[in-house]
Amino acid sequence: MALFEVPGWSVPDAPASMSKKRKRPANVGDQDKVQSAAVNLDKLMNKLAARSGGKHHRKEIGTFKNQERHRKKERPQPKKHEPQHAVAAERNSGTSDPEPKAKKKKKSRDAAETKPDTPRPSSSTRSPPHSPGATLTSLQHGMKQSLDGARFRVINENLYKSDSSQAHAMMREDPAVFSDYHKGFRQQVESWPSNPVSHYISALSSHPVRTVIADLGCGDAALARALIPKGYAVLSFDLVSDGAFITEADIFGHLPLPGSEDDGDDDGSKPGQGHGQVVHVVVCALSLMGTNWPNCLREAWRILRPGGELKIAEVASRFTDVHQFHSLVKSFGFRHRSTDDSNTHFTLFEFQKVGRKSRSEKEWRKILAKSEILKPCEYKRR
């Protein structure tokens, strides 16, 4: 009794093995007939060979069988899972797939060879980053103006609260500070009812031609650019030179112009106006900025010809007492001629050089220490 045999139960025999031999195509009837005829002929030849015992017939039979095997090998067989009608079509056409694929590959290679190479963008041809000259939206333009205005206010306040030598050193270390400051200054002036430089261009245009004008703290030298073509000699000084109109100088130090402070008398008891001056008019348009600004008035007196003019325009909010300012300017050797405070943003002053007596260095230090008469410009923190 088998190990798993149970009475009343029966286990079927092992399933018949599936033949792996491929079935002969149904559409090869003519081939079957040829093969059956060949088999019958083979049997007949074997009988004849057995009877005659001749070797010649066996050789012919072997040759016929080899030829038949060779024909079977050459006959194309249908591929697995391939429809038989495809095999027949392939046999009739006499073509196969590899050739078209090769042609396709060749065409693709030819196309790749004939296709022009696309040059990669080099560092010189790449799109540059956003530049300041590019078109800005209204929001970007407003933000840029706010940033420029903030930078101008910071630089402006530093110039008012520092000594001129410190400001000069700052400009030398970074000349961009000078351009940034005056760029912001131009934007600031646009909101004013009038520009004091424009006022002086108009006023000085009525002076005789060849009048020598010294513009102290000239900024971008707008006065020189407007008056020199008209025949006036304009000497422009500021902390940074532009290589054309502006001469670099500390206007609160010593200007590179001729002129002396003494009158040549031995005892200095008589008032004098010095010697060697060439300047007819000195202009200080919003330029009395440093903590040592009174030195500029002393230099203005030194370089002015006798009876020369001193024109001052200053921010109106800086004055605590206008009369004190008049008194201080007079102490340097000037006579007050007029004051124009009709403008809401700045005040205009006219002075004329007069003779003065010689002073000791102690007396000069006392006069020059009165810089608090003009308050520095300060801006509210936002």
GROMACS .gro file of C-alpha atoms in nm:
model
  382
    1MET     CA    1   0.000   0.000   0.000
    2ALA     CA    2   0.140   0.340  -0.095
    3LEU     CA    3   0.221   0.597   0.167
    4PHE     CA    4  -0.072   0.825   0.081
    5GLU     CA    5  -0.312   0.559  -0.037
    6VAL     CA    6  -0.654   0.577   0.127
    7PRO     CA    7  -0.931   0.326   0.069
    8GLY     CA    8  -1.194   0.471  -0.165
    9TRP     CA    9  -0.961   0.736  -0.291
   10SER     CA   10  -0.755   0.712  -0.601
   11VAL     CA   11  -0.467   0.925  -0.715
   12PRO     CA   12  -0.449   0.980  -1.086
   13ASP     CA   13  -0.146   0.877  -1.273
   14ALA     CA   14   0.120   1.129  -1.348
   15PRO     CA   15   0.001   1.366  -1.619
   16ALA     CA   16   0.124   1.300  -1.956
   17SER     CA   17   0.425   1.511  -2.031
   18MET     CA   18   0.366   1.788  -2.272
   19SER     CA   19   0.571   1.752  -2.582
   20LYS     CA   20   0.807   2.038  -2.639
   21LYS     CA   21   0.827   1.949  -3.004
   22ARG     CA   22   0.687   2.225  -3.214
   23LYS     CA   23   0.396   2.138  -3.433
   24ARG     CA   24   0.442   2.140  -3.801
   25PRO     CA   25   0.284   2.440  -3.967
   26ALA     CA   26  -0.058   2.366  -4.108
   27ASN     CA   27   0.012   2.528  -4.436
   28VAL     CA   28   0.300   2.306  -4.544
   29GLY     CA   29   0.095   2.023  -4.704
   30ASP     CA   30   0.312   2.016  -5.010
   31GLN     CA   31   0.616   1.959  -4.797
   32ASP     CA   32   0.449   1.661  -4.623
   33LYS     CA   33   0.377   1.503  -4.955
   34VAL     CA   34   0.738   1.546  -5.062
   35GLN     CA   35   0.863   1.402  -4.737
   36SER     CA   36   0.626   1.102  -4.749
   37ALA     CA   37   0.735   1.034  -5.103
   38ALA     CA   38   1.094   1.056  -4.994
   39VAL     CA   39   1.026   0.806  -4.714
   40ASN     CA   40   0.857   0.563  -4.952
   41LEU     CA   41   1.144   0.603  -5.193
   42ASP     CA   42   1.386   0.541  -4.910
   43LYS     CA   43   1.211   0.219  -4.815
   44LEU     CA   44   1.211   0.103  -5.175
   45MET     CA   45   1.578   0.173  -5.216
   46ASN     CA   46   1.656  -0.013  -4.893
   47LYS     CA   47   1.479  -0.320  -5.024
   48LEU     CA   48   1.666  -0.301  -5.351
   49ALA     CA   49   1.994  -0.257  -5.168
   50ALA     CA   50   1.920  -0.555  -4.944
   51ARG     CA   51   1.851  -0.767  -5.243
   52SER     CA   52   2.145  -0.661  -5.455
   53GLY     CA   53   2.388  -0.593  -5.168
   54GLY     CA   54   2.550  -0.325  -5.383
   55LYS     CA   55   2.737  -0.043  -5.222
   56HIS     CA   56   2.656   0.197  -5.500
   57HIS     CA   57   2.288   0.215  -5.405
   58ARG     CA   58   2.368   0.282  -5.036
   59LYS     CA   59   2.587   0.575  -5.138
   60GLU     CA   60   2.311   0.730  -5.344
   61ILE     CA   61   2.061   0.681  -5.061
   62GLY     CA   62   2.298   0.849  -4.813
   63THR     CA   63   2.352   1.134  -5.054
   64PHE     CA   64   1.974   1.182  -5.096
   65LYS     CA   65   1.922   1.187  -4.715
   66ASN     CA   66   2.199   1.445  -4.665
   67GLN     CA   67   2.047   1.666  -4.930
   68GLU     CA   68   1.706   1.637  -4.762
   69ARG     CA   69   1.854   1.730  -4.419
   70HIS     CA   70   2.032   2.027  -4.575
   71ARG     CA   71   1.706   2.148  -4.728
   72LYS     CA   72   1.531   2.123  -4.389
   73LYS     CA   73   1.803   2.331  -4.222
   74GLU     CA   74   1.782   2.598  -4.488
   75ARG     CA   75   1.402   2.614  -4.465
   76PRO     CA   76   1.305   2.906  -4.231
   77GLN     CA   77   1.120   2.801  -3.919
   78PRO     CA   78   0.848   3.014  -3.758
   79LYS     CA   79   0.963   3.206  -3.452
   80LYS     CA   80   0.805   3.155  -3.114
   81HIS     CA   81   0.481   3.351  -3.071
   82GLU     CA   82   0.512   3.474  -3.430
   83PRO     CA   83   0.214   3.437  -3.662
   84GLN     CA   84   0.271   3.192  -3.940
   85HIS     CA   85   0.138   3.430  -4.201
   86ALA     CA   86   0.424   3.667  -4.108
   87VAL     CA   87   0.673   3.389  -4.176
   88ALA     CA   88   0.515   3.321  -4.510
   89ALA     CA   89   0.519   3.689  -4.597
   90GLU     CA   90   0.881   3.707  -4.499
   91ARG     CA   91   0.963   3.405  -4.710
   92ASN     CA   92   0.783   3.550  -5.011
   93SER     CA   93   0.932   3.897  -4.984
   94GLY     CA   94   1.283   3.773  -4.924
   95THR     CA   95   1.357   4.067  -4.688
   96SER     CA   96   1.413   4.089  -4.314
   97ASP     CA   97   1.399   4.353  -4.044
   98PRO     CA   98   1.769   4.409  -3.978
   99GLU     CA   99   1.820   4.588  -4.307
  100PRO     CA  100   1.561   4.868  -4.246
  101LYS     CA  101   1.694   4.918  -3.893
  102ALA     CA  102   2.041   4.956  -4.030
  103LYS     CA  103   1.911   5.212  -4.276
  104LYS     CA  104   1.737   5.402  -3.996
  105LYS     CA  105   2.053   5.404  -3.789
  106LYS     CA  106   2.250   5.525  -4.088
  107LYS     CA  107   2.000   5.805  -4.150
  108SER     CA  108   2.015   5.911  -3.786
  109ARG     CA  109   2.395   5.915  -3.797
  110ASP     CA  110   2.391   6.122  -4.117
  111ALA     CA  111   2.146   6.365  -3.963
  112ALA     CA  112   2.364   6.395  -3.654
  113GLU     CA  113   2.669   6.465  -3.872
  114THR     CA  114   2.493   6.725  -4.086
  115LYS     CA  115   2.324   6.899  -3.790
  116PRO     CA  116   2.524   7.213  -3.700
  117ASP     CA  117   2.676   7.219  -3.357
  118THR     CA  118   2.500   7.458  -3.123
  119PRO     CA  119   2.770   7.670  -2.956
  120ARG     CA  120   2.758   7.680  -2.581
  121PRO     CA  121   2.730   8.030  -2.440
  122SER     CA  122   3.063   8.149  -2.311
  123SER     CA  123   3.114   8.376  -2.015
  124SER     CA  124   3.138   8.671  -2.253
  125THR     CA  125   2.808   8.595  -2.430
  126ARG     CA  126   2.598   8.511  -2.129
  127SER     CA  127   2.327   8.752  -2.030
  128PRO     CA  128   2.473   9.009  -1.791
  129PRO     CA  129   2.320   9.065  -1.448
  130HIS     CA  130   2.074   9.337  -1.395
  131SER     CA  131   2.256   9.662  -1.446
  132PRO     CA  132   2.167   9.999  -1.304
  133GLY     CA  133   2.092  10.132  -1.652
  134ALA     CA  134   1.831   9.865  -1.718
  135THR     CA  135   1.462   9.955  -1.720
  136LEU     CA  136   1.315   9.952  -1.370
  137THR     CA  137   0.957   9.912  -1.264
  138SER     CA  138   0.793  10.195  -1.073
  139LEU     CA  139   0.835   9.999  -0.749
  140GLN     CA  140   1.204   9.927  -0.817
  141HIS     CA  141   1.263  10.288  -0.913
  142GLY     CA  142   1.102  10.407  -0.589
  143MET     CA  143   1.308  10.164  -0.381
  144LYS     CA  144   1.629  10.271  -0.556
  145GLN     CA  145   1.552  10.637  -0.491
  146SER     CA  146   1.487  10.557  -0.124
  147LEU     CA  147   1.822  10.379  -0.095
  148ASP     CA  148   2.005  10.661  -0.275
  149GLY     CA  149   1.835  10.915  -0.050
  150ALA     CA  150   1.928  10.722   0.262
  151ARG     CA  151   2.293  10.702   0.153
  152PHE     CA  152   2.296  11.074   0.077
  153ARG     CA  153   2.160  11.156   0.423
  154VAL     CA  154   2.426  10.943   0.594
  155ILE     CA  155   2.713  11.100   0.397
  156ASN     CA  156   2.570  11.448   0.439
  157GLU     CA  157   2.540  11.416   0.814
  158ASN     CA  158   2.896  11.281   0.842
  159LEU     CA  159   3.030  11.577   0.646
  160TYR     CA  160   2.855  11.823   0.875
  161LYS     CA  161   2.977  11.656   1.194
  162SER     CA  162   3.340  11.591   1.097
  163ASP     CA  163   3.648  11.801   1.041
  164SER     CA  164   3.732  11.887   0.680
  165SER     CA  165   4.056  11.689   0.698
  166GLN     CA  166   3.861  11.377   0.794
  167ALA     CA  167   3.615  11.434   0.509
  168HIS     CA  168   3.903  11.481   0.267
  169ALA     CA  169   4.062  11.155   0.377
  170MET     CA  170   3.728  10.974   0.338
  171MET     CA  171   3.688  11.101  -0.019
  172ARG     CA  172   4.041  10.998  -0.108
  173GLU     CA  173   3.987  10.647   0.021
  174ASP     CA  174   3.659  10.608  -0.168
  175PRO     CA  175   3.595  10.865  -0.443
  176ALA     CA  176   3.254  10.702  -0.504
  177VAL     CA  177   3.136  10.872  -0.182
  178PHE     CA  178   3.176  11.209  -0.353
  179SER     CA  179   2.970  11.110  -0.659
  180ASP     CA  180   2.706  10.937  -0.446
  181TYR     CA  181   2.672  11.244  -0.227
  182HIS     CA  182   2.627  11.488  -0.516
  183LYS     CA  183   2.390  11.250  -0.693
  184GLY     CA  184   2.170  11.253  -0.384
  185PHE     CA  185   2.216  11.628  -0.351
  186ARG     CA  186   2.081  11.686  -0.703
  187GLN     CA  187   1.775  11.478  -0.621
  188GLN     CA  188   1.728  11.679  -0.301
  189VAL     CA  189   1.747  12.012  -0.482
  190GLU     CA  190   1.477  11.904  -0.729
  191SER     CA  191   1.220  11.936  -0.450
  192TRP     CA  192   1.326  12.292  -0.366
  193PRO     CA  193   1.145  12.598  -0.504
  194SER     CA  194   1.476  12.717  -0.656
  195ASN     CA  195   1.842  12.620  -0.664
  196PRO     CA  196   2.097  12.867  -0.518
  197VAL     CA  197   2.349  12.774  -0.789
  198SER     CA  198   2.096  12.867  -1.055
  199HIS     CA  199   2.047  13.199  -0.875
  200TYR     CA  200   2.422  13.270  -0.881
  201ILE     CA  201   2.453  13.177  -1.249
  202SER     CA  202   2.190  13.437  -1.328
  203ALA     CA  203   2.334  13.701  -1.094
  204LEU     CA  204   2.697  13.663  -1.205
  205SER     CA  205   2.606  13.670  -1.572
  206SER     CA  206   2.555  14.047  -1.530
  207HIS     CA  207   2.916  14.097  -1.411
  208PRO     CA  208   3.180  14.221  -1.653
  209VAL     CA  209   3.336  13.956  -1.874
  210ARG     CA  210   3.668  13.816  -1.746
  211THR     CA  211   3.551  13.843  -1.390
  212VAL     CA  212   3.747  13.589  -1.184
  213ILE     CA  213   3.517  13.378  -0.966
  214ALA     CA  214   3.626  13.126  -0.702
  215ASP     CA  215   3.361  12.858  -0.634
  216LEU     CA  216   3.447  12.705  -0.298
  217GLY     CA  217   3.283  12.365  -0.246
  218CYS     CA  218   3.169  12.359  -0.609
  219GLY     CA  219   3.018  12.006  -0.615
  220ASP     CA  220   2.982  11.908  -0.980
  221ALA     CA  221   3.105  12.252  -1.098
  222ALA     CA  222   2.770  12.364  -1.241
  223LEU     CA  223   2.873  12.728  -1.203
  224ALA     CA  224   3.189  12.684  -1.411
  225ARG     CA  225   3.012  12.481  -1.680
  226ALA     CA  226   2.757  12.759  -1.723
  227LEU     CA  227   2.979  13.070  -1.698
  228ILE     CA  228   3.309  12.970  -1.862
  229PRO     CA  229   3.147  12.953  -2.209
  230LYS     CA  230   3.029  13.311  -2.152
  231GLY     CA  231   3.388  13.432  -2.100
  232TYR     CA  232   3.411  13.423  -1.720
  233ALA     CA  233   3.706  13.271  -1.535
  234VAL     CA  234   3.568  13.027  -1.278
  235LEU     CA  235   3.805  12.849  -1.039
  236SER     CA  236   3.627  12.548  -0.885
  237PHE     CA  237   3.752  12.372  -0.570
  238ASP     CA  238   3.626  12.065  -0.386
  239LEU     CA  239   3.749  11.751  -0.210
  240VAL     CA  240   3.761  11.544  -0.532
  241SER     CA  241   3.883  11.654  -0.876
  242ASP     CA  242   3.703  11.563  -1.197
  243GLY     CA  243   4.016  11.618  -1.407
  244ALA     CA  244   3.859  11.910  -1.594
  245PHE     CA  245   3.673  12.183  -1.404
  246ILE     CA  246   3.740  12.091  -1.039
  247THR     CA  247   4.067  12.131  -0.851
  248GLU     CA  248   4.108  11.907  -0.546
  249ALA     CA  249   4.153  12.113  -0.231
  250ASP     CA  250   4.042  12.146   0.129
  251ILE     CA  251   3.859  12.479   0.122
  252PHE     CA  252   3.885  12.500   0.503
  253GLY     CA  253   4.262  12.459   0.485
  254HIS     CA  254   4.480  12.644   0.237
  255LEU     CA  255   4.364  12.713  -0.118
  256PRO     CA  256   4.621  12.701  -0.402
  257LEU     CA  257   4.563  13.067  -0.492
  258PRO     CA  258   4.775  13.379  -0.435
  259GLY     CA  259   4.702  13.632  -0.159
  260SER     CA  260   4.834  13.740   0.181
  261GLU     CA  261   4.671  13.833   0.513
  262ASP     CA  262   4.907  14.113   0.615
  263ASP     CA  263   4.904  14.466   0.471
  264GLY     CA  264   5.280  14.512   0.479
  265ASP     CA  265   5.284  14.761   0.766
  266ASP     CA  266   5.551  14.707   1.026
  267ASP     CA  267   5.333  14.749   1.332
  268GLY     CA  268   4.999  14.634   1.177
  269SER     CA  269   4.814  14.915   1.343
  270LYS     CA  270   4.640  15.024   1.025
  271PRO     CA  271   4.377  14.813   0.853
  272GLY     CA  272   4.496  14.638   0.543
  273GLN     CA  273   4.357  14.402   0.273
  274GLY     CA  274   4.668  14.202   0.190
  275HIS     CA  275   4.849  14.169  -0.142
  276GLY     CA  276   4.862  13.959  -0.456
  277GLN     CA  277   4.498  13.858  -0.487
  278VAL     CA  278   4.337  13.783  -0.827
  279VAL     CA  279   3.979  13.679  -0.738
  280HIS     CA  280   3.689  13.923  -0.775
  281VAL     CA  281   3.404  13.707  -0.636
  282VAL     CA  282   3.397  13.414  -0.391
  283VAL     CA  283   3.090  13.189  -0.387
  284CYS     CA  284   3.005  12.952  -0.100
  285ALA     CA  285   2.684  12.780  -0.206
  286LEU     CA  286   2.580  12.539   0.073
  287SER     CA  287   2.946  12.456   0.132
  288LEU     CA  288   3.007  12.563   0.498
  289MET     CA  289   2.970  12.204   0.618
  290GLY     CA  290   3.255  12.085   0.840
  291THR     CA  291   3.304  12.159   1.207
  292ASN     CA  292   3.590  12.393   1.108
  293TRP     CA  293   3.385  12.588   0.850
  294PRO     CA  294   3.495  12.937   0.981
  295ASN     CA  295   3.837  12.872   0.823
  296CYS     CA  296   3.670  12.903   0.484
  297LEU     CA  297   3.579  13.267   0.558
  298ARG     CA  298   3.940  13.340   0.652
  299GLU     CA  299   4.061  13.190   0.320
  300ALA     CA  300   3.795  13.380   0.127
  301TRP     CA  301   3.926  13.708   0.265
  302ARG     CA  302   4.288  13.613   0.182
  303ILE     CA  303   4.224  13.532  -0.189
  304LEU     CA  304   3.980  13.821  -0.262
  305ARG     CA  305   4.097  14.140  -0.424
  306PRO     CA  306   4.031  14.457  -0.222
  307GLY     CA  307   3.658  14.531  -0.230
  308GLY     CA  308   3.583  14.182  -0.360
  309GLU     CA  309   3.244  14.013  -0.311
  310LEU     CA  310   3.159  13.718  -0.084
  311LYS     CA  311   2.833  13.540  -0.167
  312ILE     CA  312   2.699  13.282   0.080
  313ALA     CA  313   2.394  13.059   0.044
  314GLU     CA  314   2.312  12.839   0.343
  315VAL     CA  315   2.031  12.613   0.460
  316ALA     CA  316   1.782  12.825   0.654
  317SER     CA  317   1.730  12.569   0.931
  318ARG     CA  318   2.099  12.588   1.033
  319PHE     CA  319   2.073  12.940   1.173
  320THR     CA  320   2.003  12.988   1.541
  321ASP     CA  321   2.066  13.361   1.518
  322VAL     CA  322   2.125  13.534   1.184
  323HIS     CA  323   2.272  13.843   1.355
  324GLN     CA  324   2.538  13.632   1.523
  325PHE     CA  325   2.631  13.496   1.182
  326HIS     CA  326   2.660  13.850   1.045
  327SER     CA  327   2.883  13.947   1.335
  328LEU     CA  328   3.111  13.647   1.287
  329VAL     CA  329   3.160  13.713   0.916
  330LYS     CA  330   3.237  14.080   0.987
  331SER     CA  331   3.512  13.978   1.228
  332PHE     CA  332   3.704  13.825   0.934
  333GLY     CA  333   3.711  14.161   0.748
  334PHE     CA  334   3.379  14.184   0.561
  335ARG     CA  335   3.094  14.432   0.552
  336HIS     CA  336   2.738  14.301   0.538
  337ARG     CA  337   2.546  14.424   0.235
  338SER     CA  338   2.223  14.223   0.214
  339THR     CA  339   2.030  13.920   0.335
  340ASP     CA  340   1.759  13.741   0.137
  341ASP     CA  341   1.550  13.496   0.338
  342SER     CA  342   1.254  13.486   0.100
  343ASN     CA  343   1.328  13.125   0.011
  344THR     CA  344   1.187  12.863   0.249
  345HIS     CA  345   1.491  12.632   0.214
  346PHE     CA  346   1.800  12.855   0.211
  347THR     CA  347   1.913  13.210   0.292
  348LEU     CA  348   2.131  13.430   0.071
  349PHE     CA  349   2.396  13.669   0.207
  350GLU     CA  350   2.605  13.937   0.034
  351PHE     CA  351   2.933  14.064   0.190
  352GLN     CA  352   3.215  14.286   0.070
  353LYS     CA  353   3.581  14.265   0.166
  354VAL     CA  354   3.715  14.552   0.377
  355GLY     CA  355   4.043  14.623   0.550
  356ARG     CA  356   4.126  14.473   0.892
  357LYS     CA  357   4.400  14.492   1.147
  358SER     CA  358   4.646  14.212   1.208
  359ARG     CA  359   4.553  13.952   1.471
  360SER     CA  360   4.750  13.713   1.686
  361GLU     CA  361   4.708  13.336   1.662
  362LYS     CA  362   4.530  13.338   1.997
  363GLU     CA  363   4.276  13.586   1.864
  364TRP     CA  364   4.227  13.372   1.551
  365ARG     CA  365   4.168  13.056   1.755
  366LYS     CA  366   3.895  13.235   1.950
  367ILE     CA  367   3.720  13.349   1.631
  368LEU     CA  368   3.754  13.014   1.454
  369ALA     CA  369   3.605  12.829   1.752
  370LYS     CA  370   3.260  12.983   1.695
  371SER     CA  371   3.143  12.714   1.453
  372GLU     CA  372   2.837  12.639   1.671
  373ILE     CA  373   2.665  12.945   1.525
  374LEU     CA  374   2.561  12.717   1.237
  375LYS     CA  375   2.390  12.392   1.336
  376PRO     CA  376   2.472  12.077   1.141
  377CYS     CA  377   2.201  11.937   0.914
  378GLU     CA  378   2.043  11.632   1.075
  379TYR     CA  379   1.768  11.404   0.948
  380LYS     CA  380   1.498  11.230   1.142
  381ARG     CA  381   1.548  10.857   1.185
  382ARG     CA  382   1.282  10.654   1.002
   0.00000   0.00000   0.00000
